[in-house]
Structures are given as C-alpha cells and as structure tokens.
PDB file of C-alpha atoms and ligand atoms in Angstrom:
ATOM      1  CA  UNK A   1     -77.116 -82.399  16.255  1.00  0.00           C
ATOM      2  CA  UNK A   2     -75.384 -79.769  14.211  1.00  0.00           C
ATOM      3  CA  UNK A   3     -74.227 -80.426  10.656  1.00  0.00           C
ATOM      4  CA  UNK A   4     -70.529 -80.034  10.062  1.00  0.00           C
ATOM      5  CA  UNK A   5     -69.891 -76.518   8.839  1.00  0.00           C
ATOM      6  CA  UNK A   6     -66.468 -77.074   7.357  1.00  0.00           C
ATOM      7  CA  UNK A   7     -63.493 -79.391   7.634  1.00  0.00           C
ATOM      8  CA  UNK A   8     -60.805 -78.586  10.106  1.00  0.00           C
ATOM      9  CA  UNK A   9     -57.576 -80.390  10.575  1.00  0.00           C
ATOM     10  CA  UNK A  10     -55.257 -79.225  13.299  1.00  0.00           C
ATOM     11  CA  UNK A  11     -52.460 -81.690  12.564  1.00  0.00           C
ATOM     12  CA  UNK A  12     -51.795 -81.787   8.870  1.00  0.00           C
ATOM     13  CA  UNK A  13     -49.376 -84.539   7.840  1.00  0.00           C
ATOM     14  CA  UNK A  14     -49.054 -83.545   4.182  1.00  0.00           C
ATOM     15  CA  UNK A  15     -45.767 -81.878   3.223  1.00  0.00           C
ATOM     16  CA  UNK A  16     -44.044 -80.780   0.014  1.00  0.00           C
ATOM     17  CA  UNK A  17     -42.601 -84.298  -0.275  1.00  0.00           C
ATOM     18  CA  UNK A  18     -46.095 -85.517  -1.116  1.00  0.00           C
ATOM     19  CA  UNK A  19     -46.402 -83.015  -3.945  1.00  0.00           C
ATOM     20  CA  UNK A  20     -44.491 -84.178  -7.038  1.00  0.00           C
ATOM     21  CA  UNK A  21     -43.433 -81.747  -9.742  1.00  0.00           C
ATOM     22  CA  UNK A  22     -45.008 -78.278  -9.517  1.00  0.00           C
ATOM     23  CA  UNK A  23     -41.606 -76.736  -8.743  1.00  0.00           C
ATOM     24  CA  UNK A  24     -42.687 -73.193  -9.601  1.00  0.00           C
ATOM     25  CA  UNK A  25     -45.884 -73.387  -7.579  1.00  0.00           C
ATOM     26  CA  UNK A  26     -44.053 -74.907  -4.616  1.00  0.00           C
ATOM     27  CA  UNK A  27     -41.513 -72.106  -4.710  1.00  0.00           C
ATOM     28  CA  UNK A  28     -44.300 -69.533  -4.623  1.00  0.00           C
ATOM     29  CA  UNK A  29     -46.158 -71.138  -1.754  1.00  0.00           C
ATOM     30  CA  UNK A  30     -42.884 -71.591   0.150  1.00  0.00           C
ATOM     31  CA  UNK A  31     -43.084 -67.846   0.733  1.00  0.00           C
ATOM     32  CA  UNK A  32     -46.531 -68.293   2.306  1.00  0.00           C
ATOM     33  CA  UNK A  33     -45.102 -70.960   4.613  1.00  0.00           C
ATOM     34  CA  UNK A  34     -42.488 -68.425   5.653  1.00  0.00           C
ATOM     35  CA  UNK A  35     -45.110 -65.705   6.293  1.00  0.00           C
ATOM     36  CA  UNK A  36     -46.951 -68.109   8.574  1.00  0.00           C
ATOM     37  CA  UNK A  37     -43.849 -69.231  10.440  1.00  0.00           C
ATOM     38  CA  UNK A  38     -42.060 -65.904  10.799  1.00  0.00           C
ATOM     39  CA  UNK A  39     -44.556 -63.066  10.358  1.00  0.00           C
ATOM     40  CA  UNK A  40     -42.453 -60.658  12.416  1.00  0.00           C
ATOM     41  CA  UNK A  41     -39.629 -60.974   9.882  1.00  0.00           C
ATOM     42  CA  UNK A  42     -41.911 -59.223   7.369  1.00  0.00           C
ATOM     43  CA  UNK A  43     -44.024 -56.945   9.526  1.00  0.00           C
ATOM     44  CA  UNK A  44     -41.038 -55.511  11.404  1.00  0.00           C
ATOM     45  CA  UNK A  45     -39.895 -53.913   8.164  1.00  0.00           C
ATOM     46  CA  UNK A  46     -43.336 -52.457   7.573  1.00  0.00           C
ATOM     47  CA  UNK A  47     -44.443 -55.007   5.011  1.00  0.00           C
ATOM     48  CA  UNK A  48     -48.030 -56.243   4.815  1.00  0.00           C
ATOM     49  CA  UNK A  49     -48.425 -59.981   4.654  1.00  0.00           C
ATOM     50  CA  UNK A  50     -50.692 -61.025   1.777  1.00  0.00           C
ATOM     51  CA  UNK A  51     -54.093 -62.329   2.829  1.00  0.00           C
ATOM     52  CA  UNK A  52     -54.933 -64.533  -0.088  1.00  0.00           C
ATOM     53  CA  UNK A  53     -53.700 -66.416  -3.120  1.00  0.00           C
ATOM     54  CA  UNK A  54     -55.550 -68.137  -5.896  1.00  0.00           C
ATOM     55  CA  UNK A  55     -54.411 -71.572  -7.090  1.00  0.00           C
ATOM     56  CA  UNK A  56     -55.396 -71.811 -10.726  1.00  0.00           C
ATOM     57  CA  UNK A  57     -55.325 -74.905 -12.919  1.00  0.00           C
ATOM     58  CA  UNK A  58     -57.141 -77.886 -14.401  1.00  0.00           C
ATOM     59  CA  UNK A  59     -58.914 -80.465 -12.192  1.00  0.00           C
ATOM     60  CA  UNK A  60     -56.828 -83.034 -10.368  1.00  0.00           C
ATOM     61  CA  UNK A  61     -53.496 -81.233 -10.673  1.00  0.00           C
ATOM     62  CA  UNK A  62     -52.820 -81.022  -6.942  1.00  0.00           C
ATOM     63  CA  UNK A  63     -54.253 -77.676  -5.861  1.00  0.00           C
ATOM     64  CA  UNK A  64     -55.887 -79.098  -2.746  1.00  0.00           C
ATOM     65  CA  UNK A  65     -52.803 -81.196  -2.066  1.00  0.00           C
ATOM     66  CA  UNK A  66     -50.546 -78.139  -2.331  1.00  0.00           C
ATOM     67  CA  UNK A  67     -52.750 -76.042  -0.030  1.00  0.00           C
ATOM     68  CA  UNK A  68     -52.735 -78.830   2.533  1.00  0.00           C
ATOM     69  CA  UNK A  69     -48.948 -79.119   2.224  1.00  0.00           C
ATOM     70  CA  UNK A  70     -48.584 -75.394   2.996  1.00  0.00           C
ATOM     71  CA  UNK A  71     -50.382 -76.005   6.294  1.00  0.00           C
ATOM     72  CA  UNK A  72     -48.307 -79.144   6.933  1.00  0.00           C
ATOM     73  CA  UNK A  73     -45.007 -77.376   6.237  1.00  0.00           C
ATOM     74  CA  UNK A  74     -45.919 -74.373   8.382  1.00  0.00           C
ATOM     75  CA  UNK A  75     -47.382 -76.678  11.069  1.00  0.00           C
ATOM     76  CA  UNK A  76     -50.590 -74.656  11.253  1.00  0.00           C
ATOM     77  CA  UNK A  77     -54.234 -75.796  11.258  1.00  0.00           C
ATOM     78  CA  UNK A  78     -56.083 -76.181   7.963  1.00  0.00           C
ATOM     79  CA  UNK A  79     -59.706 -75.091   7.572  1.00  0.00           C
ATOM     80  CA  UNK A  80     -61.463 -75.910   4.348  1.00  0.00           C
ATOM     81  CA  UNK A  81     -64.733 -75.790   2.539  1.00  0.00           C
ATOM     82  CA  UNK A  82     -65.856 -76.146  -1.030  1.00  0.00           C
ATOM     83  CA  UNK A  83     -67.682 -73.500  -3.025  1.00  0.00           C
ATOM     84  CA  UNK A  84     -69.956 -76.193  -4.410  1.00  0.00           C
ATOM     85  CA  UNK A  85     -71.356 -76.771  -0.894  1.00  0.00           C
ATOM     86  CA  UNK A  86     -73.002 -73.384  -1.178  1.00  0.00           C
ATOM     87  CA  UNK A  87     -75.066 -74.121  -4.214  1.00  0.00           C
ATOM     88  CA  UNK A  88     -78.761 -74.374  -3.320  1.00  0.00           C
ATOM     89  CA  UNK A  89     -78.278 -73.223   0.209  1.00  0.00           C
ATOM     90  CA  UNK A  90     -80.955 -71.614   2.344  1.00  0.00           C
ATOM     91  CA  UNK A  91     -80.893 -67.867   2.778  1.00  0.00           C
ATOM     92  CA  UNK A  92     -78.288 -66.773   5.291  1.00  0.00           C
ATOM     93  CA  UNK A  93     -76.641 -70.155   5.687  1.00  0.00           C
ATOM     94  CA  UNK A  94     -73.753 -69.537   3.294  1.00  0.00           C
ATOM     95  CA  UNK A  95     -72.818 -66.189   4.802  1.00  0.00           C
ATOM     96  CA  UNK A  96     -73.013 -67.476   8.358  1.00  0.00           C
ATOM     97  CA  UNK A  97     -70.907 -70.488   7.455  1.00  0.00           C
ATOM     98  CA  UNK A  98     -68.225 -68.201   6.039  1.00  0.00           C
ATOM     99  CA  UNK A  99     -68.400 -66.082   9.197  1.00  0.00           C
ATOM    100  CA  UNK A 100     -67.938 -69.166  11.401  1.00  0.00           C
ATOM    101  CA  UNK A 101     -65.074 -70.420   9.273  1.00  0.00           C
ATOM    102  CA  UNK A 102     -63.141 -67.174   9.611  1.00  0.00           C
ATOM    103  CA  UNK A 103     -63.913 -66.925  13.312  1.00  0.00           C
ATOM    104  CA  UNK A 104     -62.480 -70.395  13.949  1.00  0.00           C
ATOM    105  CA  UNK A 105     -59.444 -69.775  11.771  1.00  0.00           C
ATOM    106  CA  UNK A 106     -58.692 -66.488  13.565  1.00  0.00           C
ATOM    107  CA  UNK A 107     -58.989 -68.189  16.952  1.00  0.00           C
ATOM    108  CA  UNK A 108     -56.484 -70.834  15.846  1.00  0.00           C
ATOM    109  CA  UNK A 109     -54.205 -68.366  14.055  1.00  0.00           C
ATOM    110  CA  UNK A 110     -51.687 -68.720  12.486  1.00  0.00           C
ATOM    111  CA  UNK A 111     -53.753 -70.858  10.154  1.00  0.00           C
ATOM    112  CA  UNK A 112     -54.758 -71.595   6.574  1.00  0.00           C
ATOM    113  CA  UNK A 113     -58.237 -71.341   5.114  1.00  0.00           C
ATOM    114  CA  UNK A 114     -58.745 -73.247   1.876  1.00  0.00           C
ATOM    115  CA  UNK A 115     -61.752 -72.665  -0.373  1.00  0.00           C
ATOM    116  CA  UNK A 116     -62.019 -75.244  -3.135  1.00  0.00           C
ATOM    117  CA  UNK A 117     -64.042 -74.464  -6.275  1.00  0.00           C
ATOM    118  CA  UNK A 118     -64.277 -70.806  -5.386  1.00  0.00           C
ATOM    119  CA  UNK A 119     -65.898 -70.145  -8.774  1.00  0.00           C
ATOM    120  CA  UNK A 120     -69.119 -71.654  -7.408  1.00  0.00           C
ATOM    121  CA  UNK A 121     -69.472 -68.637  -5.080  1.00  0.00           C
ATOM    122  CA  UNK A 122     -67.115 -66.203  -6.792  1.00  0.00           C
ATOM    123  CA  UNK A 123     -68.594 -66.015 -10.286  1.00  0.00           C
ATOM    124  CA  UNK A 124     -68.944 -62.471 -11.540  1.00  0.00           C
ATOM    125  CA  UNK A 125     -72.029 -60.917  -9.981  1.00  0.00           C
ATOM    126  CA  UNK A 126     -75.181 -59.867 -11.749  1.00  0.00           C
ATOM    127  CA  UNK A 127     -74.971 -62.352 -14.625  1.00  0.00           C
ATOM    128  CA  UNK A 128     -78.113 -64.262 -13.634  1.00  0.00           C
ATOM    129  CA  UNK A 129     -79.932 -61.369 -12.061  1.00  0.00           C
ATOM    130  CA  UNK A 130     -83.254 -63.043 -12.853  1.00  0.00           C
ATOM    131  CA  UNK A 131     -82.749 -66.173 -10.770  1.00  0.00           C
ATOM    132  CA  UNK A 132     -83.581 -65.709  -7.112  1.00  0.00           C
ATOM    133  CA  UNK A 133     -81.346 -68.565  -5.974  1.00  0.00           C
ATOM    134  CA  UNK A 134     -78.423 -66.394  -6.981  1.00  0.00           C
ATOM    135  CA  UNK A 135     -78.940 -64.013  -4.069  1.00  0.00           C
ATOM    136  CA  UNK A 136     -77.552 -66.389  -1.511  1.00  0.00           C
ATOM    137  CA  UNK A 137     -74.457 -66.942  -3.584  1.00  0.00           C
ATOM    138  CA  UNK A 138     -73.926 -63.190  -3.687  1.00  0.00           C
ATOM    139  CA  UNK A 139     -74.457 -62.915   0.071  1.00  0.00           C
ATOM    140  CA  UNK A 140     -71.852 -65.599   0.575  1.00  0.00           C
ATOM    141  CA  UNK A 141     -69.389 -63.891  -1.742  1.00  0.00           C
ATOM    142  CA  UNK A 142     -69.960 -60.534  -0.030  1.00  0.00           C
ATOM    143  CA  UNK A 143     -69.379 -62.117   3.352  1.00  0.00           C
ATOM    144  CA  UNK A 144     -66.109 -63.609   2.111  1.00  0.00           C
ATOM    145  CA  UNK A 145     -64.931 -60.210   0.856  1.00  0.00           C
ATOM    146  CA  UNK A 146     -65.976 -58.563   4.115  1.00  0.00           C
ATOM    147  CA  UNK A 147     -64.058 -61.119   6.158  1.00  0.00           C
ATOM    148  CA  UNK A 148     -60.894 -60.693   4.112  1.00  0.00           C
ATOM    149  CA  UNK A 149     -61.093 -56.910   4.290  1.00  0.00           C
ATOM    150  CA  UNK A 150     -61.669 -57.128   8.024  1.00  0.00           C
ATOM    151  CA  UNK A 151     -58.439 -58.954   8.804  1.00  0.00           C
ATOM    152  CA  UNK A 152     -56.355 -56.898  11.187  1.00  0.00           C
ATOM    153  CA  UNK A 153     -52.695 -56.381  10.297  1.00  0.00           C
ATOM    154  CA  UNK A 154     -51.665 -59.035  12.805  1.00  0.00           C
ATOM    155  CA  UNK A 155     -54.270 -61.664  11.976  1.00  0.00           C
ATOM    156  CA  UNK A 156     -51.984 -64.315  10.604  1.00  0.00           C
ATOM    157  CA  UNK A 157     -54.559 -66.211   8.552  1.00  0.00           C
ATOM    158  CA  UNK A 158     -53.877 -66.835   4.879  1.00  0.00           C
ATOM    159  CA  UNK A 159     -56.719 -67.759   2.564  1.00  0.00           C
ATOM    160  CA  UNK A 160     -55.953 -70.031  -0.377  1.00  0.00           C
ATOM    161  CA  UNK A 161     -58.616 -70.681  -2.966  1.00  0.00           C
ATOM    162  CA  UNK A 162     -58.670 -73.015  -5.949  1.00  0.00           C
ATOM    163  CA  UNK A 163     -60.342 -72.706  -9.306  1.00  0.00           C
ATOM    164  CA  UNK A 164     -60.068 -73.986 -12.827  1.00  0.00           C
ATOM    165  CA  UNK A 165     -62.022 -70.993 -14.121  1.00  0.00           C
ATOM    166  CA  UNK A 166     -60.151 -67.858 -13.042  1.00  0.00           C
ATOM    167  CA  UNK A 167     -61.656 -66.120 -16.096  1.00  0.00           C
ATOM    168  CA  UNK A 168     -65.212 -66.173 -14.719  1.00  0.00           C
ATOM    169  CA  UNK A 169     -64.346 -64.897 -11.240  1.00  0.00           C
ATOM    170  CA  UNK A 170     -65.660 -61.601  -9.964  1.00  0.00           C
ATOM    171  CA  UNK A 171     -62.851 -59.056 -10.336  1.00  0.00           C
ATOM    172  CA  UNK A 172     -63.572 -57.853  -6.793  1.00  0.00           C
ATOM    173  CA  UNK A 173     -61.985 -61.073  -5.533  1.00  0.00           C
ATOM    174  CA  UNK A 174     -58.671 -60.238  -7.176  1.00  0.00           C
ATOM    175  CA  UNK A 175     -58.373 -56.718  -5.796  1.00  0.00           C
ATOM    176  CA  UNK A 176     -55.324 -55.767  -3.711  1.00  0.00           C
ATOM    177  CA  UNK A 177     -55.565 -57.169  -0.216  1.00  0.00           C
ATOM    178  CA  UNK A 178     -57.747 -60.065  -1.335  1.00  0.00           C
ATOM    179  CA  UNK A 179     -56.714 -62.843  -3.745  1.00  0.00           C
ATOM    180  CA  UNK A 180     -54.100 -60.628  -5.323  1.00  0.00           C
ATOM    181  CA  UNK A 181     -51.687 -63.447  -6.193  1.00  0.00           C
ATOM    182  CA  UNK A 182     -52.282 -66.178  -8.706  1.00  0.00           C
ATOM    183  CA  UNK A 183     -50.309 -69.381  -8.625  1.00  0.00           C
ATOM    184  CA  UNK A 184     -50.528 -71.665 -11.655  1.00  0.00           C
ATOM    185  CA  UNK A 185     -50.836 -75.386 -11.166  1.00  0.00           C
ATOM    186  CA  UNK A 186     -50.622 -77.011 -14.573  1.00  0.00           C
ATOM    187  CA  UNK A 187     -50.980 -80.531 -15.911  1.00  0.00           C
ATOM    188  CA  UNK A 188     -47.693 -82.408 -15.404  1.00  0.00           C
ATOM    189  CA  UNK A 189     -45.198 -82.837 -18.246  1.00  0.00           C
ATOM    190  CA  UNK A 190     -43.467 -86.163 -18.884  1.00  0.00           C
ATOM    191  CA  UNK A 191     -40.786 -85.599 -16.245  1.00  0.00           C
ATOM    192  CA  UNK A 192     -43.350 -84.517 -13.644  1.00  0.00           C
ATOM    193  CA  UNK A 193     -45.554 -87.515 -14.386  1.00  0.00           C
ATOM    194  CA  UNK A 194     -42.573 -89.728 -13.622  1.00  0.00           C
ATOM    195  CA  UNK A 195     -42.191 -88.006 -10.243  1.00  0.00           C
ATOM    196  CA  UNK A 196     -45.905 -88.353  -9.515  1.00  0.00           C
ATOM    197  CA  UNK A 197     -45.703 -92.070 -10.325  1.00  0.00           C
ATOM    198  CA  UNK A 198     -42.792 -92.361  -7.906  1.00  0.00           C
ATOM    199  CA  UNK A 199     -44.870 -90.812  -5.108  1.00  0.00           C
ATOM    200  CA  UNK A 200     -47.866 -93.063  -5.711  1.00  0.00           C
ATOM    201  CA  UNK A 201     -45.813 -96.222  -6.228  1.00  0.00           C
ATOM    202  CA  UNK A 202     -44.312 -95.850  -2.744  1.00  0.00           C
ATOM    203  CA  UNK A 203     -47.005 -97.836  -0.892  1.00  0.00           C
ATOM    204  CA  UNK A 204     -47.297-100.589  -3.561  1.00  0.00           C
ATOM    205  CA  UNK A 205     -45.601-103.996  -3.738  1.00  0.00           C
ATOM    206  CA  UNK A 206     -43.821-103.540  -7.041  1.00  0.00           C
ATOM    207  CA  UNK A 207     -42.646-106.132  -9.564  1.00  0.00           C
ATOM    208  CA  UNK A 208     -39.107-105.791 -10.962  1.00  0.00           C
ATOM    209  CA  UNK A 209     -40.341-104.876 -14.450  1.00  0.00           C
ATOM    210  CA  UNK A 210     -41.854-101.547 -13.376  1.00  0.00           C
ATOM    211  CA  UNK A 211     -40.320 -98.533 -15.039  1.00  0.00           C
ATOM    212  CA  UNK A 212     -41.635 -95.072 -14.189  1.00  0.00           C
ATOM    213  CA  UNK A 213     -40.090 -93.594 -17.323  1.00  0.00           C
ATOM    214  CA  UNK A 214     -42.115 -96.011 -19.444  1.00  0.00           C
ATOM    215  CA  UNK A 215     -45.273 -95.302 -17.426  1.00  0.00           C
ATOM    216  CA  UNK A 216     -44.917 -91.556 -17.816  1.00  0.00           C
ATOM    217  CA  UNK A 217     -44.586 -92.014 -21.589  1.00  0.00           C
ATOM    218  CA  UNK A 218     -47.842 -94.006 -21.617  1.00  0.00           C
ATOM    219  CA  UNK A 219     -49.834 -91.276 -19.891  1.00  0.00           C
ATOM    220  CA  UNK A 220     -49.736 -87.979 -21.815  1.00  0.00           C
ATOM    221  CA  UNK A 221     -52.470 -85.583 -20.678  1.00  0.00           C
ATOM    222  CA  UNK A 222     -52.967 -87.390 -17.370  1.00  0.00           C
ATOM    223  CA  UNK A 223     -53.349 -85.260 -14.243  1.00  0.00           C
ATOM    224  CA  UNK A 224     -51.820 -86.174 -10.890  1.00  0.00           C
ATOM    225  CA  UNK A 225     -55.234 -87.422  -9.802  1.00  0.00           C
ATOM    226  CA  UNK A 226     -55.422 -89.669 -12.897  1.00  0.00           C
ATOM    227  CA  UNK A 227     -51.974 -91.080 -12.090  1.00  0.00           C
ATOM    228  CA  UNK A 228     -52.946 -91.737  -8.461  1.00  0.00           C
ATOM    229  CA  UNK A 229     -55.974 -93.531  -9.891  1.00  0.00           C
ATOM    230  CA  UNK A 230     -53.850 -95.633 -12.261  1.00  0.00           C
ATOM    231  CA  UNK A 231     -51.611 -96.761  -9.405  1.00  0.00           C
ATOM    232  CA  UNK A 232     -54.516 -97.798  -7.257  1.00  0.00           C
ATOM    233  CA  UNK A 233     -56.334 -99.478 -10.127  1.00  0.00           C
ATOM    234  CA  UNK A 234     -53.156-101.423 -11.055  1.00  0.00           C
ATOM    235  CA  UNK A 235     -52.873-102.720  -7.493  1.00  0.00           C
ATOM    236  CA  UNK A 236     -56.508-103.867  -7.581  1.00  0.00           C
ATOM    237  CA  UNK A 237     -56.043-105.581 -10.951  1.00  0.00           C
ATOM    238  CA  UNK A 238     -52.939-107.393  -9.664  1.00  0.00           C
ATOM    239  CA  UNK A 239     -54.814-108.532  -6.564  1.00  0.00           C
ATOM    240  CA  UNK A 240     -57.750-109.714  -8.625  1.00  0.00           C
ATOM    241  CA  UNK A 241     -55.278-111.870 -10.585  1.00  0.00           C
ATOM    242  CA  UNK A 242     -53.779-113.215  -7.350  1.00  0.00           C
ATOM    243  CA  UNK A 243     -50.360-111.750  -8.059  1.00  0.00           C
ATOM    244  CA  UNK A 244     -47.723-111.222  -5.392  1.00  0.00           C
ATOM    245  CA  UNK A 245     -46.618-107.867  -6.815  1.00  0.00           C
ATOM    246  CA  UNK A 246     -48.002-105.208  -9.166  1.00  0.00           C
ATOM    247  CA  UNK A 247     -46.365-105.506 -12.588  1.00  0.00           C
ATOM    248  CA  UNK A 248     -46.119-103.661 -15.882  1.00  0.00           C
ATOM    249  CA  UNK A 249     -49.114-105.438 -17.449  1.00  0.00           C
ATOM    250  CA  UNK A 250     -51.321-104.441 -14.493  1.00  0.00           C
ATOM    251  CA  UNK A 251     -50.338-100.846 -15.118  1.00  0.00           C
ATOM    252  CA  UNK A 252     -51.038-101.071 -18.846  1.00  0.00           C
ATOM    253  CA  UNK A 253     -54.479-102.521 -18.073  1.00  0.00           C
ATOM    254  CA  UNK A 254     -55.079 -99.784 -15.508  1.00  0.00           C
ATOM    255  CA  UNK A 255     -54.054 -97.069 -17.996  1.00  0.00           C
ATOM    256  CA  UNK A 256     -56.497 -98.524 -20.554  1.00  0.00           C
ATOM    257  CA  UNK A 257     -59.240 -98.526 -18.012  1.00  0.00           C
ATOM    258  CA  UNK A 258     -58.588 -94.916 -16.937  1.00  0.00           C
ATOM    259  CA  UNK A 259     -58.412 -93.754 -20.577  1.00  0.00           C
ATOM    260  CA  UNK A 260     -61.756 -95.489 -21.186  1.00  0.00           C
ATOM    261  CA  UNK A 261     -63.202 -93.623 -18.216  1.00  0.00           C
ATOM    262  CA  UNK A 262     -61.793 -90.295 -19.368  1.00  0.00           C
ATOM    263  CA  UNK A 263     -63.234 -90.781 -22.864  1.00  0.00           C
ATOM    264  CA  UNK A 264     -66.664 -91.505 -21.446  1.00  0.00           C
ATOM    265  CA  UNK A 265     -66.496 -88.428 -19.250  1.00  0.00           C
ATOM    266  CA  UNK A 266     -65.518 -86.251 -22.215  1.00  0.00           C
ATOM    267  CA  UNK A 267     -68.381 -87.610 -24.281  1.00  0.00           C
ATOM    268  CA  UNK A 268     -70.841 -86.515 -21.634  1.00  0.00           C
ATOM    269  CA  UNK A 269     -69.355 -83.034 -21.450  1.00  0.00           C
ATOM    270  CA  UNK A 270     -69.063 -82.337 -25.174  1.00  0.00           C
TER     271      UNK A 270
HETATM  272  P1  ATP B   1     -59.792 -80.367  -8.241  1.00  0.00           P
HETATM  273  O1  ATP B   1     -59.607 -79.115  -9.020  1.00  0.00           O
HETATM  274  O2  ATP B   1     -60.498 -81.458  -8.996  1.00  0.00           O
HETATM  275  O3  ATP B   1     -60.277 -80.157  -6.837  1.00  0.00           O
HETATM  276  P2  ATP B   1     -57.068 -80.493  -7.345  1.00  0.00           P
HETATM  277  O4  ATP B   1     -56.210 -79.741  -8.287  1.00  0.00           O
HETATM  278  O5  ATP B   1     -57.414 -79.883  -6.051  1.00  0.00           O
HETATM  279  O6  ATP B   1     -58.340 -81.010  -8.105  1.00  0.00           O
HETATM  280  P3  ATP B   1     -56.121 -82.631  -5.764  1.00  0.00           P
HETATM  281  O7  ATP B   1     -57.432 -82.881  -5.116  1.00  0.00           O
HETATM  282  O8  ATP B   1     -55.094 -81.948  -4.986  1.00  0.00           O
HETATM  283  O9  ATP B   1     -56.343 -81.883  -7.124  1.00  0.00           O
HETATM  284  O10 ATP B   1     -55.512 -83.982  -6.330  1.00  0.00           O
HETATM  285  C1  ATP B   1     -56.188 -85.210  -6.175  1.00  0.00           C
HETATM  286  C2  ATP B   1     -55.196 -86.292  -5.844  1.00  0.00           C
HETATM  287  O11 ATP B   1     -54.344 -86.532  -6.975  1.00  0.00           O
HETATM  288  C3  ATP B   1     -54.252 -85.939  -4.727  1.00  0.00           C
HETATM  289  O12 ATP B   1     -54.785 -86.248  -3.465  1.00  0.00           O
HETATM  290  C4  ATP B   1     -53.039 -86.799  -5.049  1.00  0.00           C
HETATM  291  O13 ATP B   1     -53.246 -88.122  -4.626  1.00  0.00           O
HETATM  292  C5  ATP B   1     -53.019 -86.785  -6.565  1.00  0.00           C
HETATM  293  N1  ATP B   1     -52.148 -85.724  -7.102  1.00  0.00           N
HETATM  294  C6  ATP B   1     -52.517 -84.669  -7.847  1.00  0.00           C
HETATM  295  N2  ATP B   1     -51.471 -83.902  -8.161  1.00  0.00           N
HETATM  296  C7  ATP B   1     -50.387 -84.474  -7.598  1.00  0.00           C
HETATM  297  C8  ATP B   1     -49.001 -84.146  -7.528  1.00  0.00           C
HETATM  298  N3  ATP B   1     -48.499 -83.061  -8.146  1.00  0.00           N
HETATM  299  N4  ATP B   1     -48.191 -84.966  -6.828  1.00  0.00           N
HETATM  300  C9  ATP B   1     -48.659 -86.062  -6.199  1.00  0.00           C
HETATM  301  N5  ATP B   1     -49.951 -86.424  -6.228  1.00  0.00           N
HETATM  302  C10 ATP B   1     -50.818 -85.649  -6.914  1.00  0.00           C
END
C-alpha cells in the first residue's frame, strides 16, 4: 500500500462565510477566486495570472481556512501539504512528492495548491551547510521553484503558501512569477473576535445570557483558533455539568482554561 502523498479535496465546502473578520485579506484573495473562475477575462487582455501568493501571519489566524475558502468559492479542487512533512525525509522523496502534487493539480486544473508551513522547506538556503539532512530540504525547495517556473501561461493552478516567518524565507521564493504577492492575516481585533465568536457559536445550544461583545472583551490576544477552542471547550464544560445550554459561566471557565494552556505553552518556548 502506498502512503498518502498529500491531501486532496475535490469538493470544498468552506466559503468566505466561514472566515470571520480578515476583510482586507478576503478582498485580496477574492481576486484569486476571480482568476480561477474567469481566466480568459484577464488573459484576453494580455495579462499574466499570478502563480502564487504567500499568506503571512501568526499561528491560528485562519490562513489554512482562507486558502480552503478560496477553493470553495471558486469551486475548484484543493491540494495541500505541509512543509513540516518534509523534515527528515529520505533523499528524493520530498522532490518527487512535490512533482506528484503539481502533476495532480495540473490534471485537475483549475485548482489550488496549498503549502502550509512553507518555511520548513523554504528557509534561506546555505545556512546549515554542514548538516547533510539539509540537502533534501533544498532538493524539495528547488523542485517547488522548478514546478512554479514551469507553469505554462494557461495552466490555471494557483499556489498559496502559509508562513508565520516570512523573514526567514529564501528570497528566490518571492521572485516575480513565484510567490510575488504577500497577504497579511493578522490576529483579530475586538470587533473581529466578536465575529469569530459568532461563527463558532452557530452550532452550539446557547443560553440566553451569552453576549459575544462581552466574550470578545474577555479574549484580547486570542487567535481565531483559540476562539474556536474556547467555544468547543465551553460546550464540553456545560455538558460535563449536565446543562441544557452553554452559558456565560461555561465560557468564562473555558477562557480560563485556554489562558492557562497558552501560558504553559509560552513558558516552554521562552
Ligand atoms: P497555523 O499557522 O497554525 O497553521 P492557520 O493560520 O492556518 O494556523 P487555521 O488552521 O486556518 O489557522 O485556523 C484554525 C482554526 O481556527 C480554523 O479551522 C477555524 O476553526 C478557526 N479560525 C481561525 N481563524 C478564523 C477566522 N478568521 N474565522 C473563523 N474561524 C477561524
């Protein structure tokens, strides 16, 4: 049996409705949706459709979600892999996986390729020249650049990649015709947190005392992923206490729990 090379999803259900806040980023990726849906509108005037864009921002802010929503909005298949999968890979495996990924995506074109944690393969080259394990990473990166350069003018595949460390990326990745656009995906402000709460409260049985304005005030510095976590944790706490609906106190307890978790995580890092 063959190991799965990458994820592919031909019927993406995620749309912009699932992505709260991020108005600027959504506006920018809306253009990519349009390139995928109506390429002739651009190419007939002699324009070249961009091949790649980099989604840049802290962890858990919705980069993967946004990339998936682009595919969902354009109704095109979504192919994805994570840069971290390539760490400690056998010689040749990374490059051949990238080759297969692009081959599949081109066959199913128009389509989206999403590479999460691109920094794991796209770190500036030559920094750890002494470590042999680095060679495969470089092979993989070179293969990625080769594939993007090799796109014909009418290959309607757009490559989105995510990173929280754009500063350490190899400049070759950002050259014209590669990931030459950067789209910022920041932590949500108070108003955006309220919107994210609204999205993640949708599936819950809510008590009358729930107030998303209050919840967004209680969660400064939280990412969208943290908020999704809070909502789920609150539902579990309410269930544990045999409640019929999730109430304000369940949310406060969930927020405390998530803050505790975040503090622990930060202690390990620093
Ligand atoms: P990482 O850099 O850690 O891969 P990411 O930026 O790709 O993170 P996602 O994986 O997209 O973040 O977010 C994780 C989950 O958090 C999403 O599946 C979603 O449930 C929730 N989430 C994050 N941002 C938002 C948002 N703007 N609106 C709604 N939900 C969000």
